[in-house]
mmCIF file of C-alpha atoms in Angstrom:
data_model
loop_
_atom_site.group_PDB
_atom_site.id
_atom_site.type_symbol
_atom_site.label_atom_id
_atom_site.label_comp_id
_atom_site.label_asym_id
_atom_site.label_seq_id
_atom_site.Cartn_x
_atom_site.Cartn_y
_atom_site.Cartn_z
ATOM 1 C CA UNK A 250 10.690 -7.277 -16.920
ATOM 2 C CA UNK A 251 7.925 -4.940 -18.657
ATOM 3 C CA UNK A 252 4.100 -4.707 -17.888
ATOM 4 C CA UNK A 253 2.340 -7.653 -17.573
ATOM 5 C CA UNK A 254 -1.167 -8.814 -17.363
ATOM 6 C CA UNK A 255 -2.231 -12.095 -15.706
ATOM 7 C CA UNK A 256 -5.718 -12.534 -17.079
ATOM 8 C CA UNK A 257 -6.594 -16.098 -15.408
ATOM 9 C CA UNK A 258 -5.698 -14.153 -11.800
ATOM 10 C CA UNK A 259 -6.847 -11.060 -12.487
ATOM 11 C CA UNK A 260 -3.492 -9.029 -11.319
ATOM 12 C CA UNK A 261 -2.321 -6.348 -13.295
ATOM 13 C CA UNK A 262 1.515 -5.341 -12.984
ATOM 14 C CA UNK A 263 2.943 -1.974 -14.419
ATOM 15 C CA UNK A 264 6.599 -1.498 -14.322
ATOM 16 C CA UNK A 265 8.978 1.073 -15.638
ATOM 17 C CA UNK A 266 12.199 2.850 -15.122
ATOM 18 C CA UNK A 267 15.800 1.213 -13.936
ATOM 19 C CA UNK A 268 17.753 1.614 -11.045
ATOM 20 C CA UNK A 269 16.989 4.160 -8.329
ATOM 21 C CA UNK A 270 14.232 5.400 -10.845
ATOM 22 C CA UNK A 271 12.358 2.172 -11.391
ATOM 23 C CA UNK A 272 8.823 1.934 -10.296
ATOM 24 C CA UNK A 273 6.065 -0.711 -10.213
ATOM 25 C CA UNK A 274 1.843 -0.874 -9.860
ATOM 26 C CA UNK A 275 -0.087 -3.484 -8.877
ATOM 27 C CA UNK A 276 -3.264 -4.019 -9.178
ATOM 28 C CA UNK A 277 -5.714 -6.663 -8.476
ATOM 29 C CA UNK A 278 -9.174 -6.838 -10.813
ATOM 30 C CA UNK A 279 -9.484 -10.935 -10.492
ATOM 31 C CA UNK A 280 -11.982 -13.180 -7.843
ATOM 32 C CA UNK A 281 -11.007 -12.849 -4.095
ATOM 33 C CA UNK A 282 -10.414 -16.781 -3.406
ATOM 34 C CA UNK A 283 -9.672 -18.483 0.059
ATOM 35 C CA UNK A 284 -7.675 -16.585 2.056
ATOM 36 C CA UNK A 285 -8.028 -13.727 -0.251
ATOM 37 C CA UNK A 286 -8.477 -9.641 1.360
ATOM 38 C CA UNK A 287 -11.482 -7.679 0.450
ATOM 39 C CA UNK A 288 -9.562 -5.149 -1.453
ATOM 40 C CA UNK A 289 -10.700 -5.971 -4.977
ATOM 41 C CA UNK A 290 -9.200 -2.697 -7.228
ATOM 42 C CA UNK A 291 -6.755 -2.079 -4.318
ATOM 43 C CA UNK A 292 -3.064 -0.094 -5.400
ATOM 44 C CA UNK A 293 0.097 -1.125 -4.395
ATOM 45 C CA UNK A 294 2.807 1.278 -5.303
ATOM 46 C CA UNK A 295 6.738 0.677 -5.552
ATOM 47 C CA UNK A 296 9.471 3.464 -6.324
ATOM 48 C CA UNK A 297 12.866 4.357 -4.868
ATOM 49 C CA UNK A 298 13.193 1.340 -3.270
ATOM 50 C CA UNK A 299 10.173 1.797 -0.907
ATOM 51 C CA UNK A 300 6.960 -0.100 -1.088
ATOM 52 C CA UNK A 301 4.983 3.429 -1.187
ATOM 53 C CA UNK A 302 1.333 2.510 -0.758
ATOM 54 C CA UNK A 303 0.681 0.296 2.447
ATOM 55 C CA UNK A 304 -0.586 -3.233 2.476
ATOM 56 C CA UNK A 305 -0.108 -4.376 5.520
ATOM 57 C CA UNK A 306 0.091 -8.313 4.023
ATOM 58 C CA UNK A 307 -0.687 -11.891 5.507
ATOM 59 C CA UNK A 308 0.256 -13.330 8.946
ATOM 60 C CA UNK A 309 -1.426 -15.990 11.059
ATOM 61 C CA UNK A 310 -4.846 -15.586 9.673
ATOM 62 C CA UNK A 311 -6.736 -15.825 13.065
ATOM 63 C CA UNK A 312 -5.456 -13.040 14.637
ATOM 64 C CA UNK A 313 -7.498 -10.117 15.780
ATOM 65 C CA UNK A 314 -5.689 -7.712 13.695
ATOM 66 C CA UNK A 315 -5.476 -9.698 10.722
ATOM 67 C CA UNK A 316 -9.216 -10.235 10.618
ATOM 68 C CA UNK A 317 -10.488 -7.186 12.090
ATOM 69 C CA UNK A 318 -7.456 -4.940 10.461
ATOM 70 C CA UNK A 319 -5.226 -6.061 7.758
ATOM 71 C CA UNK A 320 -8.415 -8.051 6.228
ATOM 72 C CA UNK A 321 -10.816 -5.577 5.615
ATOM 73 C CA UNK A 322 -11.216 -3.308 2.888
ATOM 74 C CA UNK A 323 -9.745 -0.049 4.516
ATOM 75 C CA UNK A 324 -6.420 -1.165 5.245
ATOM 76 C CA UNK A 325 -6.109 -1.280 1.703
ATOM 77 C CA UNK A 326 -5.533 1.780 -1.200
ATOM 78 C CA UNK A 327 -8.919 1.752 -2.498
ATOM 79 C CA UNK A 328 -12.263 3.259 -1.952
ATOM 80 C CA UNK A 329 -14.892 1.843 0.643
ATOM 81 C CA UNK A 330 -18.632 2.500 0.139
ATOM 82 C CA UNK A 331 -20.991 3.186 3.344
ATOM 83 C CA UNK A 332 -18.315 2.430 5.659
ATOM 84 C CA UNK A 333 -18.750 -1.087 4.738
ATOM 85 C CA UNK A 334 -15.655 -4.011 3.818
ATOM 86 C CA UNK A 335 -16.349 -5.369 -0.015
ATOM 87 C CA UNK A 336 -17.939 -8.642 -1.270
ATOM 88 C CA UNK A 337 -20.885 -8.689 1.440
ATOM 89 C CA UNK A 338 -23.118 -10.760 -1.082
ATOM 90 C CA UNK A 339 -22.073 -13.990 -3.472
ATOM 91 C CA UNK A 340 -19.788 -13.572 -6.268
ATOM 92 C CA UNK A 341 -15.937 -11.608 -6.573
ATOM 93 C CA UNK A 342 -13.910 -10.473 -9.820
ATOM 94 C CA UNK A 343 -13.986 -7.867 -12.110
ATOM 95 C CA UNK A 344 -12.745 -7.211 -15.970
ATOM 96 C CA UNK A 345 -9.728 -5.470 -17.673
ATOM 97 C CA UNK A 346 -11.220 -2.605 -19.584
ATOM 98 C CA UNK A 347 -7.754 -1.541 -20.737
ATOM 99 C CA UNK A 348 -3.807 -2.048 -20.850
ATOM 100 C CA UNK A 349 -0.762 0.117 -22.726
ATOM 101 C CA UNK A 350 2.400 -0.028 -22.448
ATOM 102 C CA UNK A 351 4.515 2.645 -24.495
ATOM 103 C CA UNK A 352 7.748 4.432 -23.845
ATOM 104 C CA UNK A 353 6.479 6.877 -21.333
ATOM 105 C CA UNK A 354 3.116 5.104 -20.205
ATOM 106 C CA UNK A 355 2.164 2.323 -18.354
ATOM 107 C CA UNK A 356 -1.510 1.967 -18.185
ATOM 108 C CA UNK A 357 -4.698 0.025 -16.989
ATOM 109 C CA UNK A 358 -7.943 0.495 -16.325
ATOM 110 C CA UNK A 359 -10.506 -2.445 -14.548
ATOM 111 C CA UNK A 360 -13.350 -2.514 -13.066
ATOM 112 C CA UNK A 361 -15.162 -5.049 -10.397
ATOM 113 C CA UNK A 362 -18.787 -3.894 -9.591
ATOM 114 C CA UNK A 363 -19.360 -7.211 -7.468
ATOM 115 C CA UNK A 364 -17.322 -5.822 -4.886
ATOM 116 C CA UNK A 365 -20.126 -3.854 -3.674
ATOM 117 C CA UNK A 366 -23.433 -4.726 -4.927
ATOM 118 C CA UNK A 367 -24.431 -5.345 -1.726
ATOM 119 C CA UNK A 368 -24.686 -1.342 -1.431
ATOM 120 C CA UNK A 369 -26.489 -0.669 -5.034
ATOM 121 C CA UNK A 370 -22.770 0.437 -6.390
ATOM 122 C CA UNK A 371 -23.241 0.095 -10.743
ATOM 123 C CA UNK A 372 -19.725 1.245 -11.098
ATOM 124 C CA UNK A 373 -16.603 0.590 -9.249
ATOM 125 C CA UNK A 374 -13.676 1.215 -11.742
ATOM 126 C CA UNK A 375 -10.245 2.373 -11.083
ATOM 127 C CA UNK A 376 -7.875 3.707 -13.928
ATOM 128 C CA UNK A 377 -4.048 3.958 -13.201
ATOM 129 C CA UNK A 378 -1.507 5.058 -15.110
ATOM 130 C CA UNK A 379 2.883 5.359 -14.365
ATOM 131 C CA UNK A 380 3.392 8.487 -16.619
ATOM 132 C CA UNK A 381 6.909 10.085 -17.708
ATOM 133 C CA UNK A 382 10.568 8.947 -17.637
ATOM 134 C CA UNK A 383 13.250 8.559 -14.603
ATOM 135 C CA UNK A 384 13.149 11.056 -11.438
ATOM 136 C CA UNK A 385 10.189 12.711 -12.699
ATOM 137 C CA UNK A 386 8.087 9.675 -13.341
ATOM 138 C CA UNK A 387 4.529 9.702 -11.332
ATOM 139 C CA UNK A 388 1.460 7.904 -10.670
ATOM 140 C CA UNK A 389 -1.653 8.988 -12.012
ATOM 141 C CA UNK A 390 -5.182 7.563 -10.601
ATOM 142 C CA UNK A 391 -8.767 7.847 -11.328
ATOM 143 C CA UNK A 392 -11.189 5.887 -9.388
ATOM 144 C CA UNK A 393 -14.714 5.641 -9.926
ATOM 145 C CA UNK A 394 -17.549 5.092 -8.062
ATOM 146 C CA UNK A 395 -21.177 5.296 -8.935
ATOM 147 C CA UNK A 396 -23.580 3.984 -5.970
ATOM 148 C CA UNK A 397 -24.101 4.270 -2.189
ATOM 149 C CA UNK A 398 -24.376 7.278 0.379
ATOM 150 C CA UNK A 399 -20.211 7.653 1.203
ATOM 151 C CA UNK A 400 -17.154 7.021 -0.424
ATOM 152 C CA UNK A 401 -14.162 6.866 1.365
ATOM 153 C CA UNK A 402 -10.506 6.868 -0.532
ATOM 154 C CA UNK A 403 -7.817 5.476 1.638
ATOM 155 C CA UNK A 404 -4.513 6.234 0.709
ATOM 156 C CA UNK A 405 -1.789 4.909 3.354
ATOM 157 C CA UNK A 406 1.788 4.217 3.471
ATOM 158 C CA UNK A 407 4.785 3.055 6.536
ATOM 159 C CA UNK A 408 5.363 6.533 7.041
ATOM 160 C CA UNK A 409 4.256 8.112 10.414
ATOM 161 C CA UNK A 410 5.793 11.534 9.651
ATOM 162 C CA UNK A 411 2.690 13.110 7.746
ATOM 163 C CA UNK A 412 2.531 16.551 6.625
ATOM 164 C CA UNK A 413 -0.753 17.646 5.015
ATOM 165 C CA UNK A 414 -1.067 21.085 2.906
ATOM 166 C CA UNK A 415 -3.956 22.461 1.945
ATOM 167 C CA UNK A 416 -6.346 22.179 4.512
ATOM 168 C CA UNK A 417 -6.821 23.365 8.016
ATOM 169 C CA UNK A 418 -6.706 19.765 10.062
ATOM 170 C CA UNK A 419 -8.286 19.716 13.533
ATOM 171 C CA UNK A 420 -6.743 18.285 17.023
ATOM 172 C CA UNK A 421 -6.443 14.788 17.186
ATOM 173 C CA UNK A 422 -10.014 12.873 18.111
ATOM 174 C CA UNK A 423 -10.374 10.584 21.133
ATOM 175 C CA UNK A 424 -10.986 6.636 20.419
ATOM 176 C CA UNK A 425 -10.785 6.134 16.486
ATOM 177 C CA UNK A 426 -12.352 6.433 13.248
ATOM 178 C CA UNK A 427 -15.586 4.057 14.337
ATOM 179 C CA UNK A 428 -16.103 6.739 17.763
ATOM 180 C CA UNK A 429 -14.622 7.537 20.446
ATOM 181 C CA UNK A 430 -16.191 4.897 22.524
ATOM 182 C CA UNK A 431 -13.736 2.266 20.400
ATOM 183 C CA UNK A 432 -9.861 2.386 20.173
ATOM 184 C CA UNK A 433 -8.386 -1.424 18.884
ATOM 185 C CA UNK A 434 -5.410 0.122 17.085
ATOM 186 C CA UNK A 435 -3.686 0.978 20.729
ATOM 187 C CA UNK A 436 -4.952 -2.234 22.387
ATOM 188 C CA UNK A 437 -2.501 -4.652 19.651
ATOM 189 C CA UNK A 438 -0.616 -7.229 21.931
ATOM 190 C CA UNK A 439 2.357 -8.733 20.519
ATOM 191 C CA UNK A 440 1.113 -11.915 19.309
ATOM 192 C CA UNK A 441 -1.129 -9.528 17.021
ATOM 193 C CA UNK A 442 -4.485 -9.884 19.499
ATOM 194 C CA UNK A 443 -6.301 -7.540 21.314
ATOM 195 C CA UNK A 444 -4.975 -7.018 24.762
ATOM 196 C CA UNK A 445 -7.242 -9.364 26.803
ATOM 197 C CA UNK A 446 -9.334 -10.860 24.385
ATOM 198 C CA UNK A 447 -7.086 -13.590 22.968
ATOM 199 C CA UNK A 448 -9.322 -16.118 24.387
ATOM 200 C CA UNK A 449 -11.505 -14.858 21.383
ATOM 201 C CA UNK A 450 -10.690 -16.633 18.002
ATOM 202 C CA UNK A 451 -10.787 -15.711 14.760
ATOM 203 C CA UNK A 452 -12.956 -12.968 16.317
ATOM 204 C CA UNK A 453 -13.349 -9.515 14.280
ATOM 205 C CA UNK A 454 -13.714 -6.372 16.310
ATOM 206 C CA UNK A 455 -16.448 -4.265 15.929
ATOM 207 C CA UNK A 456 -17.905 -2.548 13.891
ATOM 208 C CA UNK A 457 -16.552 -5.687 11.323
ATOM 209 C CA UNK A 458 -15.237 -2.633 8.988
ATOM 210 C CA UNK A 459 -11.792 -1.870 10.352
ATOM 211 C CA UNK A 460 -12.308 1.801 11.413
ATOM 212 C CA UNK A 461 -11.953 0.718 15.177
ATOM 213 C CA UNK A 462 -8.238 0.355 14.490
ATOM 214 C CA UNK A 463 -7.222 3.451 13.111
ATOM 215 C CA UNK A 464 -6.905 6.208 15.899
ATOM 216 C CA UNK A 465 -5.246 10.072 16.274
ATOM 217 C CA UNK A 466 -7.488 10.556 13.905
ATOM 218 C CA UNK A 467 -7.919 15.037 12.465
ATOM 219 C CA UNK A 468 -10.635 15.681 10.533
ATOM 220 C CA UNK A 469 -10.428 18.980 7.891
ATOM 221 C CA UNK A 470 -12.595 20.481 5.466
ATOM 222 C CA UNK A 471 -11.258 20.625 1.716
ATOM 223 C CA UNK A 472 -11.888 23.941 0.368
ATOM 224 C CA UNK A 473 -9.550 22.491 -3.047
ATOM 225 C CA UNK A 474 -6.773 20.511 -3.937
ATOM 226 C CA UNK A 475 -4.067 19.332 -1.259
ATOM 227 C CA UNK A 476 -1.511 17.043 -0.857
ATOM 228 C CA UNK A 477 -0.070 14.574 1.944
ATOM 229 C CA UNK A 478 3.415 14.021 2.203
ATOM 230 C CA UNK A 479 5.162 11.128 3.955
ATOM 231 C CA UNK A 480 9.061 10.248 5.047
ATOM 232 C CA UNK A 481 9.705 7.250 4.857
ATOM 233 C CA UNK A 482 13.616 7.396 5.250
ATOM 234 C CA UNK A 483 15.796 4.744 3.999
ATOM 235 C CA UNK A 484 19.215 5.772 2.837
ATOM 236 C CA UNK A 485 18.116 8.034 -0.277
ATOM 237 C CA UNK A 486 15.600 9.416 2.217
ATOM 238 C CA UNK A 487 12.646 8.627 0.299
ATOM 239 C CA UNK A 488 9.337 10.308 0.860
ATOM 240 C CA UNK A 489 6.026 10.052 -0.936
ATOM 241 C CA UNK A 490 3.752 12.766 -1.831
ATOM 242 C CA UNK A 491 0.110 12.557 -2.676
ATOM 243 C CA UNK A 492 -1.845 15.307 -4.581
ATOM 244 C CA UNK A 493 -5.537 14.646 -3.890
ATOM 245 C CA UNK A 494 -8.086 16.681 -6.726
ATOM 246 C CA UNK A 495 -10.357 17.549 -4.028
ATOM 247 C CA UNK A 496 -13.563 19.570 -4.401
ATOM 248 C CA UNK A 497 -14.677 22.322 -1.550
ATOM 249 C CA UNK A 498 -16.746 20.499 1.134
ATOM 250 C CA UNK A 499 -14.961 17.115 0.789
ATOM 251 C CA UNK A 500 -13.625 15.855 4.445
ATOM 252 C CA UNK A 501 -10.079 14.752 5.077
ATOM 253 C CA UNK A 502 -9.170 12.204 7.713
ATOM 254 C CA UNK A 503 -5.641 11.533 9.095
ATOM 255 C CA UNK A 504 -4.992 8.493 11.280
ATOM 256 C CA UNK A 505 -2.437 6.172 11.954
ATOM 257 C CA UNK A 506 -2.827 2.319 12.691
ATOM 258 C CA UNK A 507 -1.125 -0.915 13.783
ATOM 259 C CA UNK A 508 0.754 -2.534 11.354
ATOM 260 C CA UNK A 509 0.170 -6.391 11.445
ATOM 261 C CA UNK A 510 2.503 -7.133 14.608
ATOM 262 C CA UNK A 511 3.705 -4.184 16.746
ATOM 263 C CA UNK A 512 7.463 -4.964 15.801
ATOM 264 C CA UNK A 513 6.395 -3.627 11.870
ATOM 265 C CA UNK A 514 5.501 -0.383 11.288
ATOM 266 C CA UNK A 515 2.470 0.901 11.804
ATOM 267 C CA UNK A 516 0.962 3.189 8.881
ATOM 268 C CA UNK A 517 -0.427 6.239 8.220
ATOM 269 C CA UNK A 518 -3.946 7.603 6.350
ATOM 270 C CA UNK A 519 -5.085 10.116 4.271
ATOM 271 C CA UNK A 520 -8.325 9.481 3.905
ATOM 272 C CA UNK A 521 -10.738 11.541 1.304
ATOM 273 C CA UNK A 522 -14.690 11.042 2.122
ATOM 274 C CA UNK A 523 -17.629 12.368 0.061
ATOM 275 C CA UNK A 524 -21.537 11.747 1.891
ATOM 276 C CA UNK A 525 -24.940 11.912 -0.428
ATOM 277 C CA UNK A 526 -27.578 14.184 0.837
ATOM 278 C CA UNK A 527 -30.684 13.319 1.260
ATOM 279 C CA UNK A 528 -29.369 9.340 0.966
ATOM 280 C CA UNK A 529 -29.320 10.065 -2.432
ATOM 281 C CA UNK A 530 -27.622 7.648 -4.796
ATOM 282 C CA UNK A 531 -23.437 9.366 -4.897
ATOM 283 C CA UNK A 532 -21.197 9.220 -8.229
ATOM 284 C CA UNK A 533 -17.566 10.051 -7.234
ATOM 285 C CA UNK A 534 -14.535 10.475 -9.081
ATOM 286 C CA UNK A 535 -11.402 10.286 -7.043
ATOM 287 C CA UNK A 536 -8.606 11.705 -9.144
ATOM 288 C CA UNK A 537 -4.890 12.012 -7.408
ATOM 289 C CA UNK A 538 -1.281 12.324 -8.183
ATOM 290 C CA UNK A 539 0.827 9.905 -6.285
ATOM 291 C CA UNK A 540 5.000 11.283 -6.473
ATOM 292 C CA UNK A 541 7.795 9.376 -4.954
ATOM 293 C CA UNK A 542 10.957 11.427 -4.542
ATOM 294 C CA UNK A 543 14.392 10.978 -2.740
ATOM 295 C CA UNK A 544 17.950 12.088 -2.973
ATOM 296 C CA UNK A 545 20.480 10.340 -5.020
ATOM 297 C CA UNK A 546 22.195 8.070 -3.891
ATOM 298 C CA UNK A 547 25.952 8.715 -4.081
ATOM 299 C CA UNK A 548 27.282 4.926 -4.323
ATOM 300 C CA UNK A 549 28.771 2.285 -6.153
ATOM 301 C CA UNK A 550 26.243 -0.680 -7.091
ATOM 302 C CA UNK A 551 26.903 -3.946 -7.246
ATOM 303 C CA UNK A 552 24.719 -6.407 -8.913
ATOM 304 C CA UNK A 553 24.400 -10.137 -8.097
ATOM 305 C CA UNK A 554 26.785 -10.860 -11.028
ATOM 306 C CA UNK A 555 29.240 -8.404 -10.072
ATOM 307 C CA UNK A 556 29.061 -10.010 -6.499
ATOM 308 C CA UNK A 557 29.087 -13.428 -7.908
ATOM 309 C CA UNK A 558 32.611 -12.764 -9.182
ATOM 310 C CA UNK A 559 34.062 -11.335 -6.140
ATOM 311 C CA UNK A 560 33.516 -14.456 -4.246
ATOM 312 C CA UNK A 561 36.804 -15.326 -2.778
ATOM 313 C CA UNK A 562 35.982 -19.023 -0.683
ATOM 314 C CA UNK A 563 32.944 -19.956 0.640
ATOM 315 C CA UNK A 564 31.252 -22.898 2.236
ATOM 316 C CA UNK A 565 27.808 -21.853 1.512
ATOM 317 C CA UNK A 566 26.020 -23.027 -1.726
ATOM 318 C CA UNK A 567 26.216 -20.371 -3.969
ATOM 319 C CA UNK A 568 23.911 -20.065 -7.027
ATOM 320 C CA UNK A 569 23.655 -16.837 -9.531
ATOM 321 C CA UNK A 570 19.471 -17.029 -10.900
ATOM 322 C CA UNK A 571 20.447 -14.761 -13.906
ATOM 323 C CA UNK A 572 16.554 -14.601 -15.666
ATOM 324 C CA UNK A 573 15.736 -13.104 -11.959
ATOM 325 C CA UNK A 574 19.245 -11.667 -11.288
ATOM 326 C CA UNK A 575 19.347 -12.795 -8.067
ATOM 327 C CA UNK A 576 22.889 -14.580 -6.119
ATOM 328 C CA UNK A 577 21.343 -17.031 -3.795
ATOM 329 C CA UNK A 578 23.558 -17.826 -0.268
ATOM 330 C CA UNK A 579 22.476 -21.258 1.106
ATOM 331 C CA UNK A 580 24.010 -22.415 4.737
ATOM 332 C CA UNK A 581 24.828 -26.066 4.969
ATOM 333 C CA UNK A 582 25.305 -25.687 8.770
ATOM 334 C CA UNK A 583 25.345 -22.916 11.307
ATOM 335 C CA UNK A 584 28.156 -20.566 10.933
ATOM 336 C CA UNK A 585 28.536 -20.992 7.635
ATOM 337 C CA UNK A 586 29.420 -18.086 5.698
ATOM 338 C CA UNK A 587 31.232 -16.526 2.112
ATOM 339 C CA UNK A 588 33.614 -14.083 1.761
ATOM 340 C CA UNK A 589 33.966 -11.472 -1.028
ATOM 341 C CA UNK A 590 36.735 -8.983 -1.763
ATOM 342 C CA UNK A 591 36.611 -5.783 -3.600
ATOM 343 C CA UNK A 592 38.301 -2.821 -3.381
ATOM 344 C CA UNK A 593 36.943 1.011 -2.144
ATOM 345 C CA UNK A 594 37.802 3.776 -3.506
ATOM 346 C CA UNK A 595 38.567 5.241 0.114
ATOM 347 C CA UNK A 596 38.174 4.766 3.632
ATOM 348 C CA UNK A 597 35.013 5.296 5.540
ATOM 349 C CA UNK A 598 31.610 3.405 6.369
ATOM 350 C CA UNK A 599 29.777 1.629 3.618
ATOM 351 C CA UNK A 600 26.221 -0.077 3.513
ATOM 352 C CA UNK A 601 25.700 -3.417 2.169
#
């Protein structure tokens, strides 16, 4: 399907790469509207198969976690200034500063400084870029920031099992990210509110930012560059590596947090955060590597064509969507169902 730019939304979609290999950016420049999140410039990040960068999405909209969480601007991949969610004062939207698409790159570069003039910030631009061919293709981003005391860089994914290199982490904090006098990532009931407080609606935990909810929080002092690497698992395995440029005296965080319900996974953060001193005015320029990887996957594929004509009987309605190459199964009762036949090459267990 290529690269594309939606100018009257303000989305930005880089793709490139087929099969196991193919990869996909999004990233969203345009006005936060009703219903929107406050993660103006936030990064989501597809490759083998995975959705790499976490977003933890849009459930019933009053829920504690949804407006205290999955809302705010650190759930998101994107930088939050003075500990603060985006687009505290009137107006939303940014501007496409740049887009290229060439065998080998995938590019764009926007901007939104409206997200946080409420906190002096001039500039607020992010630059990404899907560089190189198959396996060996990566995700290069630059975001800048020029304006408030502290910039924080969240980078999270579904992965719990985190390895970090490159600098010493310490022992897991009590309470969360906010303090240790506030924990609402353990307290998630299964409707998505916090345990005992459902009586509250459309309520937004303290301190309004998100921080409460991410917990096991280790703190680490950057002495250079380091990376975080994730599993995610799947059937290839897939993991997801992040090299972070750091500089010596930046902090590292680690945390995890509740994914939207407690039946979906909960993610995990690296988290990269630079302080002024003296309350001085702070220009930041986050610069990291983002690298999906897996093992390859030693199977026959089957597209929705190739499935189409297997189809043996079926009293489903059956309808092959070739412009999105998708084979669409519709029941007409319960128990319906469609049979295909094909043959394997030998006998053992296969995945569908």
């Amino acid at each position: 399907l290529g690269s594309w730019n939606q100018g009257q939304k303000g989305i930005v979609t880089l793709r490139d790469g087929l099969g196991e290999h193919s990869q996909a950016a999004i990233m969203r420049y345009g006005p936060t509207l009703t219903h929107g999140h406050l993660d103006e410039l936030g990064l989501t990040y597809y490759a083998k198969g995975w959705q790499m960068s976490s977003d933890l999405g849009y459930a019933w909209s009053s829920t504690h976690t949804q407006m205290g969480w999955a809302k705010q601007t650190a759930s998101h991949t994107t930088v939050v200034v003075n500990e603060k969610s985006q687009l505290r004062n009137d107006g939303s939207g940014g501007s496409l500063h740049l887009f290229a698409t060439v065998p080998g790159l995938q590019l764009a570069e926007a901007s939104s400084a409206l997200a946080y003039a409420s906190e002096g910030v001039k500039e607020y631009r992010r630059t990404v870029a899907l560089i190189g061919h198959g396996k060996n293709q990566v995700l290069i981003d630059f975001f800048r920031v020029n304006g408030g005391e502290k910039h924080d860089y969240f980078v999270g994914t579904q992965g719990n099992h985190q390895v970090v290199k490159g600098v010493e982490l310490g022992e897991p904090e009590q309470g969360s990210l906010a303090g240790v006098d506030i924990d609402w990532g353990t307290k998630q009931n299964i409707d998505g509110n916090i345990v005992g407080l459902a009586h509250k609606k459309r309520w937004t935990a303290p301190p309004g930012n998100g921080y409460g909810f991410i917990y096991n929080t280790r703190r680490g002092i950057a002495s250079g560059s380091l990376s975080s690497t994730w599993k995610l698992g799947g059937l290839n395995d897939a993991q997801f590596r992040v090299h972070l440029l750091a500089e010596r005296g930046d902090q590292i965080i680690t945390g995890q947090a509740p994914g939207i319900y407690p039946s979906i996974r909960h993610p995990s953060y690296s988290i990269w955060s630079r302080q002024s001193i003296n309350s001085e005015a702070l220009s930041s320029v986050f610069s990291s590597v983002m690298e999906p990887f897996s093992r390859p996957l030693s199977m026959t594929v089957l597209t929705a064509l190739d499935l189409f004509s297997l189809q043996t009987s079926s009293d489903l309605i059956t309808e092959y969507r070739p412009f999105s190459g998708i084979l669409q199964l519709q029941a007409q009762e319960n128990g319906g169902f469609s049979e295909f036949k094909f043959i394997v090459p030998e006998e053992g267990v296969y995945y569908f």
